[in-house]
Amino acid sequence: METQTPILSSVAVSTLPTRGHTARRAAQWTAAGPYVLGVAGILAALIAWELFSAFGPVSQHHLPPPSVVIPTFLNNFTFTQFWLTVGQTMWAWFLGLTLATFGGLAVGLLIGSSSLLRTGTHTTVEFLRPIPAVGLIPLAALLFGPRIGAELLIVVYGCFWIVMIQAMYGITDIDKVADDTVRTLRMTWLQRVRHLVLPTLLPYLMTGIRLAATVALILAISSELIVGTPGIGRAVAQAQLNDNPAAMIALILTSGLLGILVNLIFRFIERKVLFWHSSVRSEVAA
Amino acid sequence: MTASKSDIRLSVQQVRKVYGAGSRNEVEAVRSLTFDLHAGEFACLVGPSGSGKTTLLKCIAGLLDPTSGEVVLDGRRVSGPAEGMAVVFQEYSRSLFPWLSVEDNVELPLKTSGVPKAERKARVKDALDAVTLSHAAKSYPWQLSGGMQQRVAIARAVASNPSVLLMDEPFAAVDAQTRGELEDLVREVWKRLDMTILFVTHDIDESVYLAERVLVLSSSPTIVQADIHIDLPDVRSQADTRSLHRFGELRHQVYEEVQFAKTNPGGERMSVRDGLPS
Amino acid sequence: MIVLKRLALWFGLPAILIAVWWAFTAQGVNFFVPKPDKLANTFVTVWFSEKFFTDVMPSMGRLLISLAVSLVLGVALGIAIGLSRTLRWLLEPLLEFIRAVPSTILIPVLLLLIGINDAMKITVIVLGCLWPILLNTIEGVRSLDEVLKNTALVYRLRGFDRIRYLVLPGASPLIMAGIRHSLAVGLILLVVSEMFASTDGIGYSIINFQNRIAIPEMWSGIFLLGIIGVLLSVVFQAIQKRVLGWYYGLKEASNDG
């Protein structure tokens, strides 16, 4: 609105007879603008990177230009080893997220359904939750060594709280409505779950899982980077040891792509599962 | 009310507003509106719902550019929100800054337009006195009732000493009791501060009770269908004025015009008033 | 009675957990888990020493500076992008991609480009903390109330005044939510960047204890992180209560009526 008016009015005044034409052009711009400018933005960033690499203060070896990195990045796709590495990261991500989701859901539902349990566990939860999962990296390394167990411990610890808290909020939210509604409608237990518990709980749960999915990827890669569990993180650390910045940056691009993929998948699932819910359209933090 | 060219405060000249001009779903909201508002006048704009009242008000306030025609305030053409214009919106709870206290809300426009601090404080105090809200100066808007919130909005508008005060259905969202009180308050403020007010409403009774002059708009595309002088006594009260015989007559006259407007878009028959009692 | 019950509810579970932990480690056989009293002793001797100045303070300094930089950058960029459709279109896909990169993976590259120093760690943390604040600011600016925006226009709030009196306070509930998210992300990145490449700091100390197989010391470091996390969230909530006092009042008022 605020940027649209000047474009419209300034043109409309100068070329009065063709106002209809101008309006059509403005409408076309509204439709196409995001794509045109979005691509332009990415291209400009790539050009800036290329120039910075060539003329900037850091050596071109340490910061290779996109004209070197992008071929490396694409070339990676032809190697089995690359797909294996990506697979290892995604497998740890998936396993950790699944465990954390079921664990967090179970504990969250249990605690959330009783106000006694909620109060009783409050101090403990409020102390354990802020411990950053990466703080457990040394412990995980000692317990498991550079194996997937270490990665899972970190991912599950980090994601468990997120899902648990959301499940708790969800089930607490039901209680308020439930007393009034269910009693008047005389629902059976199954009907109650289907018509009341799930619809209230799902939005909270989906938010929790979506947040956890992003965090899980960060934690998985962090643990690979430091503990050396197999995956993209370790590959980056190895590329650093081999003094191969191009390979490092190509892997970073890959991780960004994976991040976007994770986002897209969860947005898609959320839209399918919660198409009726307003949170799908606008996210506002609690 | 003797009007000369010189004391014209607001002049609306052949304002036309077309949404989506040139596109397939082009909508002509306002066809051609012309009227003048003189200094010290209290005029009401009434019209059936969907008669482009809000569009017109936004054009006058400078929030929308008219497609053609012009709005002139104090001899200067309006392009964008102009100095000397204040607006009271219908949605009182959304037009006050919830993060500012009542007095800070009233003070803000003065502050940003560079009024010195001492004068600012005095004007805020006067404005809050005028709407009898001095006791709530330190409160936040959301701590007040709807009627009180709208009074804060009126105080804010009044404090900036506007040439013209625009009010967009300001009492449509408050209960009937409060509404009567607010109507009296607006008339009192108008007289006390010698303001020029353009008041948009869909309520016929309200328009007759409040104004010296009622402009009836046709349905969209809008024109001014009738311009009625309200010759009720200057001092008005809810109980007495509304039971006057003349009030009933005027009310009837405006009602007939609005009924006619509902079925007649602007420009189809210009000489509407011929067949109506006056 | 009520006070007693509340105390029992608050401290009951932690007491039980500590008791179980004690019973479990009383025989002193578990290599990985120290006894609670041993851990408490270690905690005091390790962290209430010169380490407080050589490791804890530098870490906190990095974290706070990074948060401040993220806040300024995130809010400034967020307001600019939120107010301009063209900027939004231009930058959205690019930001979407950069945001999706798990920021810890940047540490090795930044190490090459910047070196092992505070600037590298601050860059890493900022690259993680910026996004929640930036995206929430954009969203906050875009969701400003239409009537309020018109009010600001009518009273000719322009330029800096408009940002100070309308945009910033209007977006502040979402900005605060972004900051809360950034706190958690910041602590993660601080620890990882110190673990990966550092000569001091809490993360460095913890990984150092692990390498020396100093188990109680390592645990004390993990506990310290927990305490810092709690402190950060307490301080944040106090600030939030002050900054958003109007917002909670408004919400409560609209729930009542």
Short mmCIF file of N, CA, C and O in Angstrom, two decimals, chain A residues 126-234:
data_model
loop_
_atom_site.label_atom_id
_atom_site.label_comp_id
_atom_site.label_asym_id
_atom_site.label_seq_id
_atom_site.Cartn_x
_atom_site.Cartn_y
_atom_site.Cartn_z
N GLU A 126 12.09 -25.68 34.61
CA GLU A 126 12.66 -24.37 34.33
C GLU A 126 14.17 -24.34 34.52
O GLU A 126 14.84 -23.46 34.01
N PHE A 127 14.70 -25.29 35.29
CA PHE A 127 16.16 -25.34 35.38
C PHE A 127 16.76 -26.17 34.25
O PHE A 127 17.77 -25.78 33.65
N LEU A 128 16.17 -27.30 33.95
CA LEU A 128 16.77 -28.20 32.95
C LEU A 128 16.64 -27.66 31.53
O LEU A 128 17.52 -27.81 30.71
N ARG A 129 15.50 -27.00 31.26
CA ARG A 129 15.22 -26.56 29.90
C ARG A 129 16.26 -25.58 29.34
O ARG A 129 16.66 -25.71 28.19
N PRO A 130 16.68 -24.58 30.11
CA PRO A 130 17.61 -23.61 29.50
C PRO A 130 19.02 -24.14 29.29
O PRO A 130 19.83 -23.47 28.65
N ILE A 131 19.38 -25.31 29.86
CA ILE A 131 20.72 -25.84 29.59
C ILE A 131 20.83 -26.07 28.09
O ILE A 131 20.08 -26.87 27.53
N PRO A 132 21.73 -25.36 27.44
CA PRO A 132 21.82 -25.55 25.99
C PRO A 132 22.27 -26.97 25.68
O PRO A 132 23.23 -27.46 26.28
N ALA A 133 21.57 -27.61 24.76
CA ALA A 133 21.86 -29.01 24.45
C ALA A 133 23.31 -29.22 24.07
O ALA A 133 23.90 -30.27 24.35
N VAL A 134 23.92 -28.19 23.45
CA VAL A 134 25.31 -28.36 23.02
C VAL A 134 26.25 -28.45 24.21
O VAL A 134 27.37 -28.93 24.07
N GLY A 135 25.78 -27.99 25.39
CA GLY A 135 26.59 -28.15 26.59
C GLY A 135 26.83 -29.61 26.90
O GLY A 135 27.81 -29.98 27.55
N LEU A 136 25.93 -30.47 26.44
CA LEU A 136 26.05 -31.91 26.68
C LEU A 136 27.01 -32.58 25.71
O LEU A 136 27.24 -33.79 25.80
N ILE A 137 27.55 -31.81 24.76
CA ILE A 137 28.43 -32.41 23.75
C ILE A 137 29.57 -33.21 24.39
O ILE A 137 29.81 -34.37 24.02
N PRO A 138 30.29 -32.64 25.38
CA PRO A 138 31.40 -33.42 25.96
C PRO A 138 30.91 -34.71 26.60
O PRO A 138 31.53 -35.76 26.44
N LEU A 139 29.78 -34.63 27.31
CA LEU A 139 29.22 -35.82 27.93
C LEU A 139 28.91 -36.87 26.88
O LEU A 139 29.27 -38.06 27.01
N ALA A 140 28.24 -36.43 25.80
CA ALA A 140 27.88 -37.34 24.73
C ALA A 140 29.13 -37.96 24.12
O ALA A 140 29.17 -39.16 23.82
N ALA A 141 30.17 -37.14 23.96
CA ALA A 141 31.41 -37.64 23.37
C ALA A 141 32.02 -38.71 24.27
O ALA A 141 32.50 -39.73 23.79
N LEU A 142 31.99 -38.45 25.59
CA LEU A 142 32.55 -39.42 26.52
C LEU A 142 31.75 -40.72 26.51
O LEU A 142 32.30 -41.81 26.53
N LEU A 143 30.41 -40.57 26.50
CA LEU A 143 29.56 -41.76 26.60
C LEU A 143 29.59 -42.60 25.34
O LEU A 143 29.63 -43.82 25.39
N PHE A 144 29.54 -41.95 24.18
CA PHE A 144 29.35 -42.70 22.93
C PHE A 144 30.53 -42.65 21.97
O PHE A 144 30.60 -43.46 21.06
N GLY A 145 31.41 -41.66 22.13
CA GLY A 145 32.43 -41.48 21.12
C GLY A 145 31.79 -40.94 19.85
O GLY A 145 30.62 -40.54 19.87
N PRO A 146 32.53 -40.89 18.74
CA PRO A 146 31.97 -40.27 17.54
C PRO A 146 30.97 -41.18 16.82
O PRO A 146 31.15 -41.53 15.66
N ARG A 147 29.93 -41.58 17.52
CA ARG A 147 28.91 -42.43 16.90
C ARG A 147 27.56 -41.75 17.00
O ARG A 147 27.37 -40.78 17.73
N ILE A 148 26.58 -42.30 16.30
CA ILE A 148 25.29 -41.62 16.19
C ILE A 148 24.62 -41.43 17.54
O ILE A 148 23.86 -40.48 17.75
N GLY A 149 24.95 -42.31 18.52
CA GLY A 149 24.38 -42.16 19.85
C GLY A 149 24.65 -40.79 20.44
O GLY A 149 23.77 -40.16 21.04
N ALA A 150 25.86 -40.29 20.25
CA ALA A 150 26.22 -38.98 20.76
C ALA A 150 25.34 -37.90 20.13
O ALA A 150 24.81 -37.02 20.82
N GLU A 151 25.17 -38.00 18.83
CA GLU A 151 24.38 -37.02 18.10
C GLU A 151 22.93 -37.07 18.59
O GLU A 151 22.30 -36.03 18.80
N LEU A 152 22.42 -38.30 18.77
CA LEU A 152 21.02 -38.45 19.19
C LEU A 152 20.80 -37.85 20.57
O LEU A 152 19.79 -37.18 20.81
N LEU A 153 21.74 -38.10 21.48
CA LEU A 153 21.59 -37.57 22.83
C LEU A 153 21.39 -36.05 22.78
O LEU A 153 20.48 -35.49 23.41
N ILE A 154 22.21 -35.40 21.98
CA ILE A 154 22.16 -33.94 21.91
C ILE A 154 20.87 -33.46 21.23
O ILE A 154 20.18 -32.57 21.73
N VAL A 155 20.55 -34.09 20.11
CA VAL A 155 19.34 -33.67 19.37
C VAL A 155 18.09 -33.91 20.23
O VAL A 155 17.23 -33.03 20.34
N VAL A 156 18.01 -35.10 20.84
CA VAL A 156 16.82 -35.42 21.61
C VAL A 156 16.69 -34.49 22.81
O VAL A 156 15.62 -33.96 23.09
N TYR A 157 17.81 -34.24 23.51
CA TYR A 157 17.72 -33.35 24.67
C TYR A 157 17.23 -31.96 24.24
O TYR A 157 16.36 -31.37 24.88
N GLY A 158 17.80 -31.47 23.15
CA GLY A 158 17.43 -30.11 22.71
C GLY A 158 15.98 -30.00 22.27
O GLY A 158 15.31 -29.01 22.53
N CYS A 159 15.49 -31.02 21.58
CA CYS A 159 14.15 -30.93 20.98
C CYS A 159 13.05 -31.38 21.93
O CYS A 159 11.91 -30.96 21.80
N PHE A 160 13.42 -32.24 22.87
CA PHE A 160 12.44 -32.78 23.80
C PHE A 160 11.66 -31.65 24.50
O PHE A 160 10.44 -31.65 24.53
N TRP A 161 12.39 -30.65 25.00
CA TRP A 161 11.74 -29.58 25.78
C TRP A 161 10.78 -28.78 24.92
O TRP A 161 9.70 -28.38 25.37
N ILE A 162 11.19 -28.54 23.70
CA ILE A 162 10.35 -27.71 22.82
C ILE A 162 9.00 -28.39 22.61
O ILE A 162 7.94 -27.78 22.79
N VAL A 163 9.04 -29.69 22.26
CA VAL A 163 7.79 -30.41 22.00
C VAL A 163 6.99 -30.55 23.30
O VAL A 163 5.78 -30.36 23.32
N MET A 164 7.70 -30.85 24.39
CA MET A 164 7.01 -31.06 25.66
C MET A 164 6.24 -29.81 26.07
O MET A 164 5.06 -29.88 26.44
N ILE A 165 6.91 -28.65 26.00
CA ILE A 165 6.26 -27.41 26.44
C ILE A 165 5.02 -27.14 25.58
O ILE A 165 3.95 -26.79 26.09
N GLN A 166 5.15 -27.34 24.27
CA GLN A 166 4.00 -27.08 23.39
C GLN A 166 2.85 -28.04 23.68
O GLN A 166 1.70 -27.63 23.72
N ALA A 167 3.19 -29.33 23.91
CA ALA A 167 2.15 -30.31 24.22
C ALA A 167 1.45 -29.92 25.52
O ALA A 167 0.22 -30.01 25.65
N MET A 168 2.24 -29.42 26.47
CA MET A 168 1.70 -29.01 27.76
C MET A 168 0.74 -27.83 27.58
O MET A 168 -0.38 -27.83 28.09
N TYR A 169 1.17 -26.82 26.82
CA TYR A 169 0.29 -25.67 26.54
C TYR A 169 -1.00 -26.15 25.90
O TYR A 169 -2.08 -25.71 26.24
N GLY A 170 -0.84 -27.06 24.93
CA GLY A 170 -2.00 -27.54 24.19
C GLY A 170 -3.01 -28.20 25.10
O GLY A 170 -4.20 -27.86 25.08
N ILE A 171 -2.55 -29.11 25.92
CA ILE A 171 -3.48 -29.86 26.78
C ILE A 171 -4.08 -28.95 27.85
O ILE A 171 -5.23 -29.10 28.25
N THR A 172 -3.31 -27.94 28.29
CA THR A 172 -3.84 -26.99 29.27
C THR A 172 -4.95 -26.16 28.64
O THR A 172 -5.95 -25.84 29.28
N ASP A 173 -4.74 -25.82 27.40
CA ASP A 173 -5.73 -25.01 26.67
C ASP A 173 -7.05 -25.76 26.56
O ASP A 173 -8.12 -25.16 26.64
N ILE A 174 -6.99 -27.08 26.40
CA ILE A 174 -8.22 -27.86 26.28
C ILE A 174 -9.04 -27.79 27.55
O ILE A 174 -10.22 -27.53 27.53
N ASP A 175 -8.34 -27.99 28.69
CA ASP A 175 -9.05 -28.09 29.96
C ASP A 175 -10.07 -26.98 30.17
O ASP A 175 -11.17 -27.23 30.63
N LYS A 176 -9.70 -25.75 29.80
CA LYS A 176 -10.59 -24.62 30.04
C LYS A 176 -11.90 -24.78 29.26
O LYS A 176 -12.98 -24.56 29.78
N VAL A 177 -11.77 -25.15 28.01
CA VAL A 177 -12.94 -25.26 27.16
C VAL A 177 -13.72 -26.53 27.48
O VAL A 177 -14.94 -26.57 27.43
N ALA A 178 -12.95 -27.59 27.82
CA ALA A 178 -13.55 -28.92 27.92
C ALA A 178 -14.67 -28.97 28.94
O ALA A 178 -15.76 -29.47 28.64
N ASP A 179 -14.42 -28.45 30.12
CA ASP A 179 -15.41 -28.56 31.18
C ASP A 179 -16.79 -28.11 30.72
O ASP A 179 -17.79 -28.77 30.97
N ASP A 180 -16.81 -26.96 30.04
CA ASP A 180 -18.10 -26.43 29.62
C ASP A 180 -18.70 -27.23 28.47
O ASP A 180 -19.87 -27.62 28.51
N THR A 181 -17.88 -27.44 27.47
CA THR A 181 -18.42 -28.00 26.23
C THR A 181 -18.83 -29.47 26.36
O THR A 181 -19.95 -29.85 26.09
N VAL A 182 -17.86 -30.26 26.82
CA VAL A 182 -18.08 -31.70 26.81
C VAL A 182 -19.28 -32.09 27.67
O VAL A 182 -20.10 -32.92 27.30
N ARG A 183 -19.42 -31.43 28.80
CA ARG A 183 -20.52 -31.79 29.69
C ARG A 183 -21.87 -31.56 29.04
O ARG A 183 -22.77 -32.38 29.17
N THR A 184 -21.99 -30.45 28.34
CA THR A 184 -23.28 -30.16 27.72
C THR A 184 -23.56 -31.11 26.57
O THR A 184 -24.71 -31.39 26.26
N LEU A 185 -22.50 -31.61 25.93
CA LEU A 185 -22.72 -32.42 24.73
C LEU A 185 -22.72 -33.92 25.01
O LEU A 185 -23.05 -34.71 24.14
N ARG A 186 -22.37 -34.34 26.21
CA ARG A 186 -22.32 -35.75 26.59
C ARG A 186 -21.56 -36.59 25.56
O ARG A 186 -22.07 -37.55 25.02
N MET A 187 -20.32 -36.22 25.33
CA MET A 187 -19.52 -36.97 24.35
C MET A 187 -18.93 -38.22 25.00
O MET A 187 -18.68 -38.24 26.21
N THR A 188 -18.66 -39.22 24.18
CA THR A 188 -17.90 -40.36 24.67
C THR A 188 -16.43 -39.98 24.68
O THR A 188 -16.02 -38.96 24.14
N TRP A 189 -15.61 -40.86 25.28
CA TRP A 189 -14.20 -40.57 25.40
C TRP A 189 -13.57 -40.38 24.02
O TRP A 189 -12.82 -39.44 23.77
N LEU A 190 -13.94 -41.29 23.10
CA LEU A 190 -13.36 -41.24 21.77
C LEU A 190 -13.78 -39.97 21.03
O LEU A 190 -12.98 -39.31 20.37
N GLN A 191 -15.05 -39.63 21.17
CA GLN A 191 -15.56 -38.41 20.52
C GLN A 191 -14.83 -37.20 21.07
O GLN A 191 -14.50 -36.27 20.35
N ARG A 192 -14.59 -37.23 22.38
CA ARG A 192 -13.92 -36.12 23.02
C ARG A 192 -12.52 -35.93 22.42
O ARG A 192 -12.12 -34.83 22.07
N VAL A 193 -11.80 -37.06 22.29
CA VAL A 193 -10.46 -36.98 21.72
C VAL A 193 -10.52 -36.44 20.29
O VAL A 193 -9.79 -35.54 19.90
N ARG A 194 -11.48 -36.99 19.52
CA ARG A 194 -11.53 -36.65 18.11
C ARG A 194 -11.96 -35.20 17.89
O ARG A 194 -11.40 -34.49 17.07
N HIS A 195 -12.96 -34.77 18.63
CA HIS A 195 -13.54 -33.46 18.34
C HIS A 195 -12.99 -32.32 19.18
O HIS A 195 -13.16 -31.16 18.86
N LEU A 196 -12.35 -32.69 20.30
CA LEU A 196 -11.91 -31.61 21.18
C LEU A 196 -10.41 -31.63 21.40
O LEU A 196 -9.72 -30.63 21.14
N VAL A 197 -9.90 -32.81 21.82
CA VAL A 197 -8.48 -32.85 22.20
C VAL A 197 -7.59 -32.62 20.98
O VAL A 197 -6.74 -31.73 20.98
N LEU A 198 -7.82 -33.40 19.94
CA LEU A 198 -6.93 -33.28 18.78
C LEU A 198 -6.97 -31.90 18.14
O LEU A 198 -5.92 -31.30 17.93
N PRO A 199 -8.16 -31.35 17.86
CA PRO A 199 -8.16 -30.03 17.23
C PRO A 199 -7.48 -28.96 18.06
O PRO A 199 -6.87 -28.04 17.51
N THR A 200 -7.57 -29.04 19.39
CA THR A 200 -6.91 -28.03 20.22
C THR A 200 -5.42 -28.28 20.30
O THR A 200 -4.60 -27.37 20.27
N LEU A 201 -5.08 -29.56 20.42
CA LEU A 201 -3.68 -29.93 20.65
C LEU A 201 -2.82 -29.76 19.39
O LEU A 201 -1.69 -29.29 19.46
N LEU A 202 -3.39 -30.16 18.26
CA LEU A 202 -2.59 -30.23 17.03
C LEU A 202 -1.85 -28.94 16.67
O LEU A 202 -0.66 -29.00 16.35
N PRO A 203 -2.50 -27.77 16.70
CA PRO A 203 -1.75 -26.57 16.33
C PRO A 203 -0.52 -26.36 17.22
O PRO A 203 0.55 -26.02 16.72
N TYR A 204 -0.69 -26.57 18.53
CA TYR A 204 0.45 -26.42 19.43
C TYR A 204 1.53 -27.43 19.08
O TYR A 204 2.71 -27.10 18.99
N LEU A 205 1.11 -28.68 18.88
CA LEU A 205 2.06 -29.74 18.62
C LEU A 205 2.83 -29.47 17.32
O LEU A 205 4.05 -29.61 17.26
N MET A 206 2.09 -29.05 16.29
CA MET A 206 2.75 -28.80 15.00
C MET A 206 3.76 -27.66 15.13
O MET A 206 4.84 -27.73 14.56
N THR A 207 3.38 -26.61 15.87
CA THR A 207 4.33 -25.52 16.10
C THR A 207 5.58 -26.07 16.78
O THR A 207 6.71 -25.77 16.37
N GLY A 208 5.38 -26.90 17.81
CA GLY A 208 6.51 -27.46 18.53
C GLY A 208 7.40 -28.28 17.62
O GLY A 208 8.62 -28.12 17.62
N ILE A 209 6.80 -29.14 16.81
CA ILE A 209 7.61 -30.01 15.95
C ILE A 209 8.35 -29.19 14.89
O ILE A 209 9.51 -29.45 14.58
N ARG A 210 7.67 -28.17 14.36
CA ARG A 210 8.32 -27.35 13.34
C ARG A 210 9.54 -26.63 13.91
O ARG A 210 10.61 -26.61 13.31
N LEU A 211 9.36 -26.03 15.10
CA LEU A 211 10.50 -25.38 15.75
C LEU A 211 11.59 -26.39 16.04
O LEU A 211 12.77 -26.15 15.78
N ALA A 212 11.20 -27.56 16.55
CA ALA A 212 12.17 -28.59 16.91
C ALA A 212 12.92 -29.07 15.68
O ALA A 212 14.12 -29.36 15.75
N ALA A 213 12.24 -29.14 14.54
CA ALA A 213 12.89 -29.64 13.32
C ALA A 213 14.08 -28.77 12.93
O ALA A 213 15.13 -29.28 12.54
N THR A 214 13.91 -27.43 13.05
CA THR A 214 15.01 -26.53 12.73
C THR A 214 16.14 -26.68 13.73
O THR A 214 17.31 -26.77 13.36
N VAL A 215 15.76 -26.71 15.02
CA VAL A 215 16.78 -26.84 16.06
C VAL A 215 17.51 -28.17 15.91
O VAL A 215 18.74 -28.23 16.06
N ALA A 216 16.79 -29.24 15.57
CA ALA A 216 17.41 -30.55 15.44
C ALA A 216 18.51 -30.54 14.38
O ALA A 216 19.57 -31.13 14.57
N LEU A 217 18.26 -29.82 13.29
CA LEU A 217 19.27 -29.77 12.22
C LEU A 217 20.51 -29.05 12.72
O LEU A 217 21.65 -29.49 12.48
N ILE A 218 20.32 -27.93 13.41
CA ILE A 218 21.46 -27.19 13.97
C ILE A 218 22.24 -28.08 14.93
O ILE A 218 23.48 -28.15 14.86
N LEU A 219 21.52 -28.77 15.80
CA LEU A 219 22.20 -29.58 16.81
C LEU A 219 22.92 -30.77 16.18
O LEU A 219 24.05 -31.10 16.55
N ALA A 220 22.28 -31.41 15.19
CA ALA A 220 22.91 -32.54 14.52
C ALA A 220 24.23 -32.10 13.89
O ALA A 220 25.28 -32.73 14.09
N ILE A 221 24.19 -30.98 13.18
CA ILE A 221 25.41 -30.53 12.50
C ILE A 221 26.46 -30.07 13.51
O ILE A 221 27.65 -30.33 13.34
N SER A 222 26.03 -29.42 14.60
CA SER A 222 27.00 -29.01 15.63
C SER A 222 27.72 -30.21 16.21
O SER A 222 28.94 -30.18 16.41
N SER A 223 26.95 -31.27 16.49
CA SER A 223 27.60 -32.42 17.11
C SER A 223 28.54 -33.09 16.12
O SER A 223 29.61 -33.59 16.49
N GLU A 224 28.18 -33.09 14.84
CA GLU A 224 29.09 -33.66 13.83
C GLU A 224 30.38 -32.85 13.74
O GLU A 224 31.47 -33.40 13.58
N LEU A 225 30.21 -31.55 13.90
CA LEU A 225 31.34 -30.64 13.78
C LEU A 225 32.32 -30.85 14.93
O LEU A 225 33.53 -30.86 14.74
N ILE A 226 31.80 -31.05 16.13
CA ILE A 226 32.68 -31.06 17.30
C ILE A 226 33.02 -32.48 17.76
O ILE A 226 34.17 -32.79 18.03
N VAL A 227 31.99 -33.34 17.84
CA VAL A 227 32.28 -34.70 18.28
C VAL A 227 32.85 -35.52 17.13
O VAL A 227 33.61 -36.46 17.33
N GLY A 228 32.47 -35.16 15.88
CA GLY A 228 32.96 -35.90 14.74
C GLY A 228 32.08 -37.09 14.39
O GLY A 228 32.54 -38.05 13.78
N THR A 229 30.80 -37.05 14.78
CA THR A 229 29.89 -38.08 14.29
C THR A 229 29.70 -37.86 12.79
O THR A 229 29.74 -36.72 12.32
N PRO A 230 29.52 -38.93 12.03
CA PRO A 230 29.52 -38.78 10.57
C PRO A 230 28.35 -37.94 10.07
O PRO A 230 27.24 -38.04 10.59
N GLY A 231 28.61 -37.13 9.03
CA GLY A 231 27.58 -36.27 8.46
C GLY A 231 28.19 -35.00 7.89
O GLY A 231 29.41 -34.88 7.79
N ILE A 232 27.32 -34.07 7.50
CA ILE A 232 27.80 -32.85 6.82
C ILE A 232 28.74 -32.05 7.71
O ILE A 232 29.76 -31.53 7.24
N GLY A 233 28.40 -31.95 9.00
CA GLY A 233 29.25 -31.19 9.91
C GLY A 233 30.67 -31.70 9.92
O GLY A 233 31.63 -30.93 9.83
N ARG A 234 30.82 -33.03 10.00
CA ARG A 234 32.16 -33.59 10.01
C ARG A 234 32.86 -33.35 8.67
O ARG A 234 34.05 -33.06 8.62
#
